[in-house]
Short mmCIF file of C-alpha atoms and ligand atoms in Angstrom, two decimals:
data_model
loop_
_atom_site.label_atom_id
_atom_site.label_comp_id
_atom_site.label_asym_id
_atom_site.label_seq_id
_atom_site.Cartn_x
_atom_site.Cartn_y
_atom_site.Cartn_z
CA MET B 28 91.80 -29.22 -60.35
CA LEU B 29 94.47 -26.75 -61.56
CA GLN B 30 95.44 -23.60 -59.77
CA ILE B 31 98.37 -21.53 -61.02
CA GLU B 32 99.13 -18.28 -59.96
CA SER B 33 101.41 -15.91 -61.40
CA LEU B 34 103.11 -18.29 -63.76
CA SER B 35 106.52 -17.03 -65.52
CA VAL B 36 108.61 -18.62 -68.05
CA ALA B 37 112.01 -17.35 -69.58
CA TYR B 38 114.27 -18.45 -72.26
CA GLY B 39 117.55 -16.80 -71.18
CA CYS B 40 116.43 -13.10 -71.18
CA ILE B 41 113.39 -13.73 -73.50
CA GLN B 42 110.33 -13.44 -71.06
CA ALA B 43 107.88 -15.58 -72.91
CA VAL B 44 105.18 -15.82 -70.03
CA LYS B 45 105.03 -12.78 -67.72
CA GLY B 46 102.96 -14.00 -64.63
CA ILE B 47 99.84 -15.33 -65.45
CA ASP B 48 96.83 -17.06 -63.55
CA ILE B 49 95.19 -20.18 -64.90
CA GLN B 50 92.66 -22.20 -63.16
CA VAL B 51 90.77 -25.32 -64.48
CA ALA B 52 87.90 -26.94 -62.47
CA GLN B 53 87.20 -30.50 -62.29
CA GLY B 54 85.60 -31.53 -65.43
CA GLU B 55 86.14 -28.10 -67.36
CA LEU B 56 87.53 -27.89 -70.95
CA VAL B 57 89.75 -24.92 -70.79
CA CYS B 58 91.22 -23.44 -73.83
CA LEU B 59 94.48 -21.41 -74.16
CA ILE B 60 94.38 -19.46 -77.58
CA GLY B 61 96.21 -16.48 -78.97
CA CYS B 62 98.54 -15.46 -81.83
CA ASN B 63 101.46 -17.02 -82.85
CA GLY B 64 104.43 -16.58 -80.23
CA ALA B 65 101.69 -15.62 -77.70
CA GLY B 66 103.23 -18.05 -75.07
CA LYS B 67 100.50 -20.77 -74.90
CA THR B 68 102.77 -23.94 -75.73
CA SER B 69 105.46 -22.36 -73.24
CA THR B 70 102.67 -21.94 -70.37
CA LEU B 71 101.40 -25.76 -71.12
CA LYS B 72 104.98 -27.07 -71.23
CA ALA B 73 105.76 -25.21 -67.72
CA ILE B 74 102.62 -26.84 -66.34
CA ALA B 75 103.79 -30.19 -67.82
CA GLY B 76 107.13 -29.81 -66.15
CA LEU B 77 108.72 -29.89 -69.54
CA LEU B 78 110.05 -26.29 -68.95
CA PRO B 79 111.43 -24.61 -65.52
CA PHE B 80 109.05 -21.90 -64.56
CA LYS B 81 108.25 -19.57 -61.56
CA ALA B 82 105.03 -19.22 -59.83
CA LYS B 83 103.74 -17.98 -56.58
CA GLN B 84 101.47 -20.98 -56.58
CA ALA B 85 101.11 -24.00 -58.79
CA LEU B 86 98.74 -26.67 -57.41
CA PHE B 87 97.02 -29.85 -58.82
CA LYS B 88 94.34 -31.54 -57.20
CA HIS B 89 94.15 -28.98 -54.35
CA ASP B 90 97.38 -30.32 -52.65
CA VAL B 91 100.08 -31.48 -55.38
CA ASN B 92 102.54 -28.66 -55.63
CA LEU B 93 104.05 -28.49 -59.43
CA LEU B 94 106.69 -26.23 -58.55
CA ASN B 95 110.20 -27.93 -58.92
CA MET B 96 107.97 -31.34 -59.52
CA PRO B 97 109.83 -33.38 -62.57
CA ALA B 98 107.38 -33.98 -65.47
CA HIS B 99 107.10 -37.91 -64.88
CA GLN B 100 105.94 -37.61 -61.48
CA ARG B 101 103.31 -35.33 -62.71
CA LEU B 102 102.19 -38.41 -64.59
CA ARG B 103 102.08 -40.74 -61.27
CA HIS B 104 99.61 -37.94 -59.74
CA GLY B 105 97.17 -38.08 -62.65
CA MET B 106 98.03 -35.23 -65.29
CA ALA B 107 98.96 -36.58 -68.81
CA LEU B 108 100.32 -34.54 -71.64
CA VAL B 109 99.38 -35.20 -75.25
CA PRO B 110 102.39 -33.19 -77.01
CA GLU B 111 102.43 -31.26 -80.16
CA GLY B 112 103.09 -33.56 -82.92
CA ARG B 113 101.70 -36.40 -81.00
CA GLY B 114 104.62 -38.51 -80.12
CA VAL B 115 103.35 -42.14 -80.96
CA PHE B 116 105.91 -44.62 -81.62
CA THR B 117 105.49 -45.08 -85.26
CA ARG B 118 107.15 -48.47 -85.59
CA MET B 119 104.91 -49.98 -83.02
CA THR B 120 101.45 -51.16 -83.46
CA VAL B 121 98.31 -49.30 -82.49
CA LEU B 122 98.06 -51.76 -79.67
CA GLU B 123 101.58 -51.83 -78.26
CA ASN B 124 101.47 -47.86 -78.12
CA LEU B 125 98.03 -48.33 -76.10
CA GLU B 126 99.85 -51.11 -74.00
CA LEU B 127 102.50 -48.61 -73.02
CA GLY B 128 100.02 -46.02 -72.29
CA ALA B 129 98.85 -48.68 -69.73
CA TYR B 130 102.37 -48.80 -68.37
CA SER B 131 101.95 -45.17 -67.19
CA ARG B 132 98.96 -45.93 -65.08
CA HIS B 133 99.06 -43.65 -62.13
CA THR B 134 96.71 -45.48 -59.09
CA GLY B 135 99.84 -46.97 -57.63
CA LYS B 136 98.92 -50.40 -57.92
CA GLN B 137 99.36 -52.65 -61.18
CA ALA B 138 96.09 -53.06 -63.02
CA SER B 139 95.02 -56.51 -63.29
CA LYS B 140 95.13 -58.03 -66.96
CA ALA B 141 91.14 -58.06 -66.93
CA ASP B 142 90.84 -54.58 -65.97
CA LEU B 143 93.24 -53.46 -68.66
CA ALA B 144 91.30 -55.35 -71.19
CA ASN B 145 88.00 -53.86 -70.30
CA ASP B 146 89.68 -50.47 -70.30
CA LEU B 147 91.07 -51.21 -73.97
CA ALA B 148 87.43 -52.57 -74.85
CA TYR B 149 86.14 -49.26 -73.83
CA LEU B 150 88.49 -47.10 -75.72
CA LEU B 151 88.40 -48.93 -78.78
CA ASP B 152 84.51 -48.80 -78.80
CA THR B 153 84.94 -45.10 -78.26
CA PHE B 154 87.55 -44.64 -81.00
CA PRO B 155 86.47 -47.35 -83.71
CA ARG B 156 89.08 -46.16 -86.47
CA LEU B 157 91.61 -47.42 -83.87
CA LYS B 158 90.05 -50.47 -83.35
CA GLU B 159 90.18 -51.51 -87.12
CA ARG B 160 93.89 -50.48 -87.14
CA LEU B 161 94.66 -52.36 -83.89
CA ASN B 162 97.46 -54.38 -85.62
CA GLN B 163 98.53 -51.59 -88.03
CA THR B 164 102.16 -49.81 -87.23
CA ALA B 165 101.29 -46.02 -85.94
CA GLY B 166 103.14 -45.00 -88.57
CA THR B 167 100.89 -45.92 -91.33
CA LEU B 168 98.05 -44.08 -89.89
CA SER B 169 96.70 -40.67 -90.99
CA GLY B 170 97.85 -37.58 -88.87
CA GLY B 171 94.35 -37.47 -87.39
CA GLU B 172 94.58 -40.97 -86.50
CA GLN B 173 97.97 -40.52 -84.99
CA GLN B 174 96.25 -37.70 -83.26
CA THR B 175 93.48 -39.71 -81.59
CA LEU B 176 95.94 -42.69 -80.84
CA ALA B 177 98.22 -40.28 -78.80
CA ILE B 178 94.82 -39.06 -77.06
CA ALA B 179 93.73 -42.53 -76.57
CA ARG B 180 97.39 -43.64 -75.42
CA ALA B 181 97.16 -40.90 -72.72
CA LEU B 182 93.77 -41.97 -71.50
CA ILE B 183 94.36 -45.75 -70.95
CA GLY B 184 96.57 -44.40 -68.10
CA LYS B 185 93.29 -43.56 -66.36
CA PRO B 186 94.55 -39.59 -65.90
CA ASP B 187 92.46 -37.18 -63.96
CA MET B 188 93.56 -34.34 -66.25
CA LEU B 189 94.46 -34.18 -69.78
CA LEU B 190 96.87 -31.35 -71.27
CA LEU B 191 96.41 -31.04 -75.25
CA ASP B 192 99.08 -29.14 -77.11
CA GLU B 193 98.01 -27.93 -80.70
CA PRO B 194 96.01 -31.05 -81.48
CA SER B 195 95.11 -29.51 -84.87
CA MET B 196 98.80 -28.95 -85.95
CA GLY B 197 99.50 -30.14 -89.53
CA LEU B 198 96.05 -31.86 -89.97
CA ALA B 199 93.72 -31.33 -93.07
CA PRO B 200 90.49 -29.52 -91.90
CA MET B 201 88.37 -32.40 -91.96
CA MET B 202 90.64 -34.32 -89.55
CA VAL B 203 90.75 -31.31 -87.34
CA GLU B 204 86.84 -31.26 -87.18
CA LYS B 205 87.35 -35.12 -86.48
CA ILE B 206 89.87 -34.59 -83.77
CA PHE B 207 87.70 -32.05 -82.07
CA GLU B 208 84.87 -34.32 -81.97
CA VAL B 209 86.92 -36.69 -80.40
CA ILE B 210 87.92 -34.19 -77.92
CA GLN B 211 84.36 -33.22 -77.17
CA GLN B 212 83.63 -36.70 -76.43
CA VAL B 213 86.41 -37.49 -74.01
CA HIS B 214 85.48 -34.25 -72.32
CA LEU B 215 81.76 -35.28 -72.20
CA GLN B 216 82.80 -38.43 -70.51
CA GLY B 217 84.21 -36.33 -67.66
CA MET B 218 87.71 -35.62 -68.39
CA THR B 219 89.42 -32.35 -67.36
CA ILE B 220 91.24 -30.73 -70.23
CA LEU B 221 93.34 -27.68 -70.63
CA LEU B 222 93.87 -27.38 -74.43
CA VAL B 223 96.36 -25.34 -76.11
CA GLU B 224 95.22 -24.56 -79.63
CA GLN B 225 96.16 -22.04 -82.58
CA ASN B 226 92.96 -22.70 -84.18
CA ALA B 227 90.85 -20.44 -81.67
CA HIS B 228 87.31 -20.71 -83.67
CA ILE B 229 87.43 -24.46 -83.32
CA ALA B 230 88.52 -24.55 -79.72
CA LEU B 231 86.10 -21.77 -78.61
CA GLN B 232 83.35 -24.43 -79.82
CA ILE B 233 83.95 -27.18 -77.77
CA ALA B 234 85.45 -25.15 -74.81
CA ASN B 235 83.71 -24.16 -71.60
CA ARG B 236 86.07 -21.30 -70.82
CA ALA B 237 88.91 -19.78 -72.44
CA TYR B 238 92.27 -17.54 -71.98
CA VAL B 239 93.38 -15.60 -74.65
CA MET B 240 96.97 -14.86 -74.50
CA ASP B 241 98.92 -12.08 -76.21
CA SER B 242 102.89 -11.24 -75.63
CA GLY B 243 103.21 -13.77 -72.46
CA LEU B 244 100.03 -12.01 -70.80
CA ILE B 245 96.29 -13.05 -70.35
CA ASP B 246 94.43 -10.50 -72.63
CA TYR B 247 90.94 -11.77 -72.16
CA THR B 248 89.26 -14.67 -70.19
CA GLY B 249 85.83 -15.60 -69.84
CA LEU B 250 83.02 -18.21 -70.94
CA ALA B 251 84.08 -19.62 -74.56
CA SER B 252 80.34 -19.22 -75.75
CA LYS B 253 80.73 -15.46 -74.66
CA LEU B 254 83.99 -14.74 -76.09
CA ILE B 255 83.34 -16.46 -79.55
CA ASN B 256 80.61 -13.54 -80.01
CA ASP B 257 83.12 -10.88 -78.73
CA PRO B 258 83.78 -8.33 -81.33
CA ARG B 259 87.14 -7.67 -79.96
CA ILE B 260 88.09 -11.60 -80.16
CA ARG B 261 86.32 -11.98 -83.38
CA GLU B 262 88.37 -9.38 -85.15
CA THR B 263 91.73 -10.25 -83.70
CA TYR B 264 91.57 -13.99 -83.30
CA LEU B 265 88.87 -15.12 -85.29
CA GLY B 266 89.43 -13.22 -88.37
CA GLN B 267 86.09 -12.01 -88.64
CA ALA B 268 84.85 -8.43 -88.31
P1 LIG D 316 102.94 -21.03 -81.60
O1 LIG D 316 101.26 -21.28 -81.57
O2 LIG D 316 103.34 -20.10 -82.60
O3 LIG D 316 103.84 -22.27 -81.03
P2 LIG D 316 102.89 -20.01 -78.92
O4 LIG D 316 101.82 -19.05 -78.48
O5 LIG D 316 102.85 -21.34 -78.38
O6 LIG D 316 103.05 -19.84 -80.31
P3 LIG D 316 105.32 -19.96 -77.60
O7 LIG D 316 105.84 -21.31 -78.49
O8 LIG D 316 105.36 -20.47 -76.20
O9 LIG D 316 104.22 -19.09 -78.17
O10 LIG D 316 106.50 -19.02 -77.61
C1 LIG D 316 106.26 -17.47 -76.67
C2 LIG D 316 107.48 -16.82 -76.85
O11 LIG D 316 108.75 -17.45 -76.53
C3 LIG D 316 107.98 -16.54 -78.23
O12 LIG D 316 108.43 -15.19 -78.58
C4 LIG D 316 108.95 -17.75 -78.68
O13 LIG D 316 109.82 -17.02 -79.86
C5 LIG D 316 109.65 -17.72 -77.60
N1 LIG D 316 110.39 -19.00 -77.44
C6 LIG D 316 109.58 -20.27 -77.48
N2 LIG D 316 110.45 -21.28 -77.46
C7 LIG D 316 111.71 -20.82 -77.31
C8 LIG D 316 113.19 -21.42 -77.33
N3 LIG D 316 113.08 -22.59 -77.22
N4 LIG D 316 114.03 -20.45 -77.31
C9 LIG D 316 114.06 -19.19 -76.96
N5 LIG D 316 112.76 -18.62 -77.18
C10 LIG D 316 111.77 -19.24 -77.55
#
């Protein structure tokens, strides 16, 4: 689904990402973890088209070339970003936020009202908290509910792949667990996901594979189930000896 070779990102003379390779297969949940300032968000923003980057190769769905492609065109090709801080429209209702997401549908043809109603009903069954709050303004939702709304809004656009940037950011621990249940559920329904997450422990619990970044480079990579038991990862990234 995603094939990135030798990706570099620089802010002026600061080299934030130093030529890394990332692959995500269809249906995989891959996480990018690492300490503060490791380059995780810069990597995700580059893949999403929000930062200029260099790469030997950057392909989406085998033949969509991401090099020099503006962010909005990625959406049209089926790549959706849920940004750090969620980006929901706080003065609009939950329903209006979801309807906006439907406009970004990338299938090329306008979805019929019946299709949209079906998709909305399916999403609201998946996220019952949103169903209960459909006519509430998004600004009155809790942080976790806003994050769920941001994910649901991306999903109603029917993307082929989701990029999630720090979904646990600013959430209470119980909310973090809830949001990771939501992400896991979305993945189990077949979505391909690249997840950037500061909370390595919880990310490794739901991911298939992980890339561990340090100082702009990939330090380790492998199956999440292996990394979570690796003594070096436990000590450095999970705070456990
Ligand atoms: P965090 O989890 O703290 O966001 P991160 O792994 O996502 O960390 P990045 O935010 O990608 O890391 O930052 C990577 C490096 O790039 C850091 O050294 C950071 O200081 C630097 N950096 C990030 N954004 C900018 C910017 N707008 N201008 C200059 N340097 C930046």
